[in-house]
Every structure is written in C-alpha cells, then in structure tokens.
Amino acid sequence: MQVHPIHQTWLTAILPFVIIAVVLALRLRSMSRERPLKLGTLWVVPIVYLAIVASMLFALPPTIGGWSVMVIGLVVGAVLGWHRGKLIRIDRDPETGELRQKASPLAMLLLIALIVLKLGARAIFGEDAATQPGSSAMLLTDGFIGFALGLLSATRLELYLRAKQLLAS
C-alpha cells in the first residue's frame, strides 16, 4: 500500500505535535505531586546536555555569528532558567529531613513555548535549511542550543543553592 504524498506530509507535520502533547499532558499531570530532591544528582542533566551540545558543535561547528547567537541564547536561557528554578517549590520534611520539590506549571509552560518555537522555526525555514551552516535556521538552532543549556544549568544551580540554604537553616 502506498501512502499518498499529501497524507504523508500532513502526517509528518502533525505527528510531532501529537507526541509532544501526550508527553506534556503526562508531565503536567505528574507535576502536581511532590518528588524527592536529591542534591547529588542535580548536576547530571546539565552535564549530559553539555555533552550533547559539544557533540553537536563538533559535528557542525557554528559560524562566528552562530557563536554570538549561542552566547546570547545561553545568557537569556540562564536568566529564564534562574527564574524557572525559583518557581519550583522546595520543602523539607520535618520528620525525615528529606527535601521535596514540586514543579510549577508556569515552569512547564516555558518549556512548551520553547518546543513550539523550535517546531515553528522548522516549518518556517524548512528541513533543508539545517544543512546550510550560515542559514537563519542554523543561527536559530545555535541560539536554541545555548538557550537550553543556560536554562537547564541555571535551573539546577538555583535549586541546589536554595536547597543547601534550606538544609543549613
């Protein structure tokens, strides 16, 4: 059976949004529950993402403009990540002394906006634009890479610093 090109295009356009909607719905539902906050593992996500960023930069090094956009994205991401981290509630269980965290739905909306913007950029610039090093799509991608690294790292750092302060008091 052969899929008609129009149906295939429609399916490839809508499928990422459906998958993201399902994942985000599940994540939003789980955000209403408190989870343990383990200080010893807060560094894992930023380091893993840093390794991903390094491999991406090695595979397709940005232009000078790309580096500039990436640094701007990193700074903006760090600022928003710091504020995102402040939106996450941290409590200490008085009986066990265990730290607990509860994410804010507002923090999740920030990530949803980033995903929608990224998918929108792909629709605007097209799939082939990602292979052109000086293209606007690549510059946007470089900015997103920096943004995500700054966001994830600053969020974890802010959580770590607040949790350490809470444990000290």
Coordinates of N, CA and C in Angstrom, one line a residue:
M1 N 0.8 -1.2 0.0 CA 0.0 0.0 0.0 C 0.9 1.2 0.0
Q2 N 0.6 2.1 -0.9 CA 1.4 3.4 -1.0 C 0.7 4.5 -0.3
V3 N 1.4 5.3 0.5 CA 0.8 6.5 1.1 C 0.8 7.6 0.2
H4 N -0.3 8.3 0.0 CA -0.3 9.5 -0.9 C 0.5 10.6 -0.3
P5 N 1.3 11.3 -1.1 CA 2.2 12.3 -0.6 C 1.6 13.4 0.3
I6 N 0.3 13.8 -0.1 CA -0.3 14.8 0.8 C -0.6 14.2 2.2
H7 N -1.0 13.0 2.3 CA -1.3 12.4 3.6 C 0.0 12.2 4.3
Q8 N 1.1 11.9 3.7 CA 2.4 11.7 4.3 C 2.9 13.0 4.9
T9 N 2.7 14.1 4.1 CA 3.1 15.4 4.5 C 2.3 15.9 5.7
W10 N 1.0 15.7 5.7 CA 0.1 16.0 6.8 C 0.5 15.2 8.0
L11 N 0.8 13.9 7.8 CA 1.1 13.1 9.0 C 2.4 13.5 9.6
T12 N 3.4 13.8 8.8 CA 4.7 14.1 9.4 C 4.7 15.5 10.0
A13 N 3.7 16.4 9.6 CA 3.6 17.7 10.2 C 2.9 17.6 11.5
I14 N 1.9 16.8 11.7 CA 1.1 16.7 12.9 C 1.6 15.8 13.9
L15 N 2.3 14.7 13.5 CA 2.8 13.7 14.4 C 3.7 14.2 15.6
P16 N 4.6 15.1 15.3 CA 5.4 15.6 16.4 C 4.6 16.4 17.5
F17 N 3.6 17.1 17.0 CA 2.7 17.9 17.9 C 1.9 16.9 18.8
V18 N 1.4 15.8 18.2 CA 0.7 14.8 18.9 C 1.5 14.2 20.0
I19 N 2.7 13.8 19.6 CA 3.6 13.1 20.6 C 4.0 14.1 21.7
I20 N 4.3 15.3 21.4 CA 4.6 16.3 22.4 C 3.5 16.6 23.3
A21 N 2.2 16.7 22.7 CA 1.1 16.9 23.5 C 0.8 15.8 24.6
V22 N 1.0 14.6 24.1 CA 0.8 13.4 25.0 C 1.9 13.5 26.1
V23 N 3.2 13.7 25.8 CA 4.2 13.7 26.8 C 4.0 14.9 27.7
L24 N 3.6 16.0 27.2 CA 3.4 17.2 28.1 C 2.2 17.0 29.0
A25 N 1.2 16.4 28.5 CA 0.0 16.1 29.3 C 0.4 15.2 30.5
L26 N 1.1 14.2 30.2 CA 1.6 13.3 31.3 C 2.5 14.0 32.3
R27 N 3.4 14.8 31.8 CA 4.3 15.6 32.6 C 3.5 16.6 33.5
L28 N 2.6 17.3 32.9 CA 1.8 18.2 33.7 C 1.0 17.5 34.8
R29 N 0.5 16.3 34.5 CA -0.2 15.6 35.5 C 0.7 15.2 36.6
S30 N 1.9 14.8 36.3 CA 2.8 14.4 37.4 C 3.4 15.5 38.2
M31 N 3.3 16.8 37.6 CA 3.8 17.9 38.3 C 3.1 18.3 39.6
S32 N 1.8 17.8 39.7 CA 1.0 18.1 40.8 C 1.5 17.4 42.1
R33 N 2.4 16.4 41.9 CA 2.9 15.6 43.0 C 4.3 16.1 43.4
E34 N 4.5 16.0 44.7 CA 5.9 16.3 45.2 C 6.8 15.1 44.9
R35 N 8.1 15.5 44.6 CA 9.1 14.4 44.4 C 10.3 14.7 45.2
P36 N 11.0 13.7 45.5 CA 12.3 13.9 46.3 C 13.2 14.8 45.5
L37 N 14.0 15.6 46.2 CA 15.0 16.5 45.6 C 16.3 15.9 46.1
K38 N 17.1 15.4 45.2 CA 18.4 14.8 45.5 C 19.5 15.7 45.0
L39 N 20.2 16.4 46.0 CA 21.2 17.4 45.6 C 22.3 16.7 44.8
G40 N 22.6 15.5 45.1 CA 23.8 14.8 44.5 C 23.6 14.5 43.0
T41 N 22.3 14.6 42.5 CA 22.1 14.3 41.1 C 21.7 15.5 40.3
L42 N 21.7 16.7 40.9 CA 21.3 17.9 40.1 C 22.2 18.2 39.0
W43 N 23.5 17.8 39.1 CA 24.5 18.1 38.1 C 24.3 17.2 36.8
V44 N 23.6 16.1 36.9 CA 23.6 15.1 35.8 C 23.0 15.7 34.5
V45 N 21.8 16.3 34.6 CA 21.2 16.8 33.4 C 22.0 17.9 32.7
P46 N 22.6 18.9 33.4 CA 23.4 19.9 32.7 C 24.6 19.2 32.0
I47 N 25.3 18.3 32.7 CA 26.4 17.6 32.1 C 26.1 16.8 30.9
V48 N 25.0 16.1 31.0 CA 24.5 15.2 29.8 C 24.2 16.2 28.7
Y49 N 23.5 17.3 28.9 CA 23.2 18.2 27.9 C 24.4 18.9 27.3
L50 N 25.4 19.2 28.2 CA 26.6 19.8 27.7 C 27.3 18.8 26.8
A51 N 27.3 17.5 27.1 CA 27.9 16.5 26.2 C 27.2 16.5 24.8
I52 N 25.9 16.6 24.9 CA 25.1 16.6 23.6 C 25.5 17.9 22.8
V53 N 25.5 19.0 23.5 CA 25.9 20.3 22.8 C 27.3 20.2 22.2
A54 N 28.2 19.7 23.0 CA 29.6 19.5 22.5 C 29.6 18.7 21.2
S55 N 28.9 17.6 21.2 CA 28.9 16.7 20.1 C 28.3 17.4 18.9
M56 N 27.2 18.2 19.1 CA 26.6 18.9 18.0 C 27.5 20.0 17.5
L57 N 28.2 20.7 18.3 CA 29.2 21.7 17.9 C 30.4 21.1 17.2
F58 N 30.8 19.9 17.6 CA 31.9 19.2 16.9 C 31.4 18.8 15.5
A59 N 30.2 18.2 15.4 CA 29.7 17.7 14.1 C 29.4 18.8 13.1
L60 N 28.9 19.9 13.6 CA 28.6 21.1 12.7 C 28.9 22.4 13.4
P61 N 30.2 22.8 13.4 CA 30.6 24.0 14.1 C 29.9 25.2 13.6
P62 N 29.5 26.1 14.5 CA 28.8 27.3 14.1 C 29.8 28.3 13.5
T63 N 29.2 29.3 12.7 CA 29.9 30.4 12.2 C 30.2 31.4 13.4
I64 N 30.9 32.4 13.1 CA 31.1 33.4 14.2 C 29.8 34.0 14.6
G65 N 28.9 34.3 13.7 CA 27.6 34.7 14.0 C 26.8 33.7 14.9
G66 N 27.0 32.4 14.5 CA 26.4 31.3 15.3 C 26.9 31.3 16.7
W67 N 28.2 31.5 16.9 CA 28.7 31.5 18.3 C 28.1 32.7 19.1
S68 N 28.0 33.8 18.4 CA 27.4 35.0 19.1 C 25.9 34.8 19.5
V69 N 25.2 34.2 18.6 CA 23.8 33.9 18.9 C 23.7 32.8 20.0
M70 N 24.6 31.9 20.0 CA 24.6 30.9 21.0 C 24.9 31.5 22.4
V71 N 25.8 32.4 22.5 CA 26.2 33.0 23.7 C 25.0 33.9 24.2
I72 N 24.3 34.6 23.3 CA 23.1 35.3 23.7 C 22.0 34.4 24.2
G73 N 21.8 33.3 23.5 CA 20.9 32.3 23.9 C 21.2 31.7 25.3
L74 N 22.5 31.5 25.5 CA 23.0 30.9 26.8 C 22.6 31.9 27.9
V75 N 22.9 33.2 27.7 CA 22.6 34.2 28.7 C 21.1 34.3 29.0
V76 N 20.3 34.4 27.9 CA 18.9 34.5 28.1 C 18.3 33.3 28.8
G77 N 18.8 32.1 28.3 CA 18.4 30.8 29.0 C 18.8 30.8 30.4
A78 N 19.9 31.3 30.8 CA 20.4 31.3 32.2 C 19.5 32.2 33.0
V79 N 19.1 33.3 32.5 CA 18.2 34.2 33.2 C 16.8 33.6 33.4
L80 N 16.3 33.1 32.4 CA 15.0 32.4 32.5 C 15.0 31.2 33.3
G81 N 16.1 30.4 33.2 CA 16.3 29.2 34.0 C 16.4 29.5 35.5
W82 N 17.0 30.6 35.8 CA 17.1 31.0 37.2 C 15.7 31.3 37.8
H83 N 14.9 32.0 36.9 CA 13.5 32.4 37.4 C 12.7 31.1 37.4
R84 N 12.9 30.2 36.4 CA 12.2 28.9 36.4 C 12.5 28.1 37.7
G85 N 13.8 28.1 38.1 CA 14.1 27.4 39.3 C 13.5 28.0 40.5
K86 N 13.3 29.3 40.6 CA 12.6 30.0 41.7 C 11.1 29.6 41.7
L87 N 10.5 29.2 40.6 CA 9.1 28.8 40.6 C 8.9 27.4 41.1
I88 N 10.0 26.6 41.3 CA 9.9 25.3 41.8 C 9.9 25.3 43.3
R89 N 8.9 24.8 43.9 CA 8.8 24.9 45.4 C 9.7 23.8 46.0
I90 N 10.5 24.1 47.0 CA 11.3 23.2 47.7 C 10.8 23.2 49.2
D91 N 10.6 22.0 49.8 CA 10.2 21.9 51.2 C 11.1 20.8 51.8
R92 N 11.2 21.0 53.1 CA 11.9 20.0 53.9 C 11.0 19.3 54.8
D93 N 10.9 18.0 54.7 CA 10.0 17.2 55.6 C 10.5 17.3 57.0
P94 N 9.7 17.8 57.9 CA 10.2 18.0 59.3 C 10.5 16.7 60.0
E95 N 9.9 15.6 59.6 CA 10.2 14.3 60.3 C 11.4 13.6 59.8
T96 N 11.6 13.6 58.5 CA 12.7 12.8 57.9 C 13.9 13.7 57.5
G97 N 13.6 15.0 57.3 CA 14.6 16.0 56.9 C 14.8 15.9 55.4
E98 N 14.1 15.1 54.7 CA 14.2 14.9 53.2 C 13.7 16.1 52.5
L99 N 14.4 16.5 51.5 CA 14.0 17.6 50.6 C 13.0 17.1 49.6
R100 N 12.0 17.9 49.4 CA 11.0 17.6 48.4 C 10.8 18.8 47.4
Q101 N 10.5 18.5 46.2 CA 10.3 19.6 45.2 C 8.9 19.4 44.5
K102 N 8.3 20.5 44.2 CA 7.1 20.5 43.4 C 7.2 21.5 42.3
A103 N 7.2 21.1 41.1 CA 7.4 22.0 40.0 C 6.1 22.8 39.7
S104 N 6.4 24.0 39.2 CA 5.3 24.9 38.9 C 4.8 24.7 37.5
P105 N 3.5 24.7 37.2 CA 3.0 24.6 35.8 C 3.5 25.8 35.0
L106 N 3.8 26.9 35.6 CA 4.3 28.0 34.8 C 5.7 27.7 34.3
A107 N 6.5 26.9 35.1 CA 7.8 26.5 34.6 C 7.7 25.6 33.4
M108 N 6.7 24.7 33.4 CA 6.5 23.8 32.3 C 6.0 24.6 31.0
L109 N 5.2 25.6 31.2 CA 4.8 26.4 30.1 C 5.9 27.1 29.3
L110 N 7.0 27.4 30.1 CA 8.2 28.0 29.5 C 8.8 27.0 28.5
L111 N 8.9 25.7 28.9 CA 9.4 24.7 28.1 C 8.5 24.4 26.9
I112 N 7.2 24.5 27.1 CA 6.3 24.3 26.0 C 6.5 25.3 24.9
A113 N 6.6 26.6 25.4 CA 6.9 27.7 24.4 C 8.1 27.4 23.6
L114 N 9.2 26.9 24.3 CA 10.4 26.7 23.6 C 10.2 25.6 22.5
I115 N 9.5 24.5 22.8 CA 9.3 23.5 21.9 C 8.4 24.0 20.7
V116 N 7.4 24.7 21.0 CA 6.6 25.2 19.9 C 7.4 26.2 19.0
L117 N 8.2 27.0 19.6 CA 9.0 27.9 18.8 C 10.0 27.1 17.9
K118 N 10.6 26.1 18.4 CA 11.5 25.3 17.7 C 10.8 24.6 16.5
L119 N 9.6 24.0 16.7 CA 8.9 23.4 15.7 C 8.4 24.4 14.6
G120 N 8.0 25.6 15.1 CA 7.6 26.6 14.2 C 8.8 27.0 13.3
A121 N 10.0 27.1 13.9 CA 11.1 27.5 13.1 C 11.4 26.5 12.0
R122 N 11.2 25.2 12.3 CA 11.4 24.2 11.3 C 10.4 24.3 10.2
A123 N 9.2 24.7 10.5 CA 8.1 24.8 9.5 C 8.4 26.1 8.6
I124 N 8.9 27.1 9.3 CA 9.2 28.4 8.5 C 10.4 28.2 7.6
F125 N 11.5 27.7 8.2 CA 12.8 27.6 7.4 C 12.9 26.4 6.5
G126 N 12.1 25.3 6.8 CA 12.2 24.1 6.1 C 13.3 23.1 6.6
E127 N 13.1 21.9 6.2 CA 14.1 20.9 6.7 C 15.5 21.0 6.1
D128 N 15.6 21.5 4.9 CA 16.9 21.6 4.2 C 17.7 22.7 4.8
A129 N 17.1 23.7 5.4 CA 17.9 24.8 5.9 C 18.9 24.4 7.0
A130 N 18.6 23.3 7.7 CA 19.5 22.9 8.8 C 20.9 22.4 8.3
T131 N 20.9 22.1 7.0 CA 22.2 21.7 6.4 C 23.1 22.8 5.9
Q132 N 22.6 24.0 5.9 CA 23.3 25.2 5.4 C 23.9 25.9 6.6
P133 N 25.2 25.9 6.9 CA 25.8 26.5 8.1 C 25.5 27.9 8.3
G134 N 25.4 28.8 7.3 CA 25.1 30.2 7.5 C 23.7 30.6 7.5
S135 N 22.8 29.6 7.4 CA 21.4 29.9 7.2 C 20.8 30.5 8.5
S136 N 19.6 31.1 8.4 CA 18.9 31.6 9.5 C 18.5 30.5 10.4
A137 N 18.1 29.4 9.8 CA 17.7 28.2 10.6 C 18.8 27.7 11.5
M138 N 20.0 27.7 11.0 CA 21.2 27.3 11.8 C 21.5 28.3 12.9
L139 N 21.4 29.5 12.6 CA 21.6 30.6 13.6 C 20.5 30.4 14.7
L140 N 19.3 30.2 14.4 CA 18.2 30.0 15.3 C 18.5 28.7 16.2
T141 N 18.9 27.7 15.5 CA 19.3 26.4 16.2 C 20.4 26.7 17.2
D142 N 21.5 27.4 16.8 CA 22.6 27.7 17.7 C 22.1 28.5 18.9
G143 N 21.2 29.4 18.7 CA 20.6 30.1 19.8 C 19.8 29.2 20.7
F144 N 19.0 28.3 20.2 CA 18.3 27.3 21.0 C 19.2 26.4 21.8
I145 N 20.3 26.0 21.2 CA 21.2 25.2 21.9 C 21.8 25.9 23.1
G146 N 22.2 27.1 22.9 CA 22.7 27.9 24.1 C 21.6 28.2 25.1
F147 N 20.4 28.5 24.6 CA 19.3 28.8 25.5 C 19.0 27.6 26.4
A148 N 18.9 26.4 25.8 CA 18.5 25.2 26.5 C 19.6 24.9 27.6
L149 N 20.9 25.0 27.2 CA 22.0 24.8 28.1 C 21.9 25.7 29.3
G150 N 21.7 27.0 29.0 CA 21.6 28.0 30.1 C 20.4 27.8 31.0
L151 N 19.3 27.4 30.3 CA 18.0 27.2 31.1 C 18.2 26.0 32.0
L152 N 18.6 24.9 31.5 CA 18.8 23.7 32.4 C 19.8 23.9 33.4
S153 N 20.9 24.5 33.1 CA 22.0 24.6 34.1 C 21.6 25.6 35.2
A154 N 21.1 26.8 34.8 CA 20.7 27.8 35.8 C 19.6 27.3 36.7
T155 N 18.6 26.5 36.2 CA 17.5 26.0 37.0 C 18.1 25.1 38.0
R156 N 19.0 24.2 37.6 CA 19.6 23.2 38.6 C 20.5 23.9 39.6
L157 N 21.2 24.9 39.2 CA 22.1 25.7 40.1 C 21.2 26.4 41.1
E158 N 20.1 27.0 40.7 CA 19.3 27.8 41.6 C 18.6 26.8 42.6
L159 N 18.2 25.7 42.2 CA 17.6 24.6 43.1 C 18.7 24.2 44.1
Y160 N 19.9 24.0 43.6 CA 20.9 23.5 44.5 C 21.2 24.5 45.6
L161 N 21.4 25.8 45.2 CA 21.7 26.8 46.2 C 20.6 27.0 47.2
R162 N 19.3 27.0 46.8 CA 18.2 27.2 47.7 C 18.1 25.9 48.6
A163 N 18.3 24.8 48.1 CA 18.2 23.5 48.9 C 19.3 23.5 49.9
K164 N 20.5 23.9 49.6 CA 21.6 24.0 50.5 C 21.3 25.0 51.7
Q165 N 20.7 26.1 51.3 CA 20.4 27.1 52.3 C 19.3 26.6 53.2
L166 N 18.3 25.8 52.6 CA 17.3 25.2 53.4 C 17.8 24.2 54.4
L167 N 18.8 23.4 53.9 CA 19.4 22.4 54.8 C 20.2 23.0 55.9
A168 N 20.8 24.2 55.6 CA 21.6 24.8 56.6 C 20.8 25.5 57.7
S169 N 19.6 25.9 57.4 CA 18.7 26.6 58.4 C 18.0 25.6 59.3

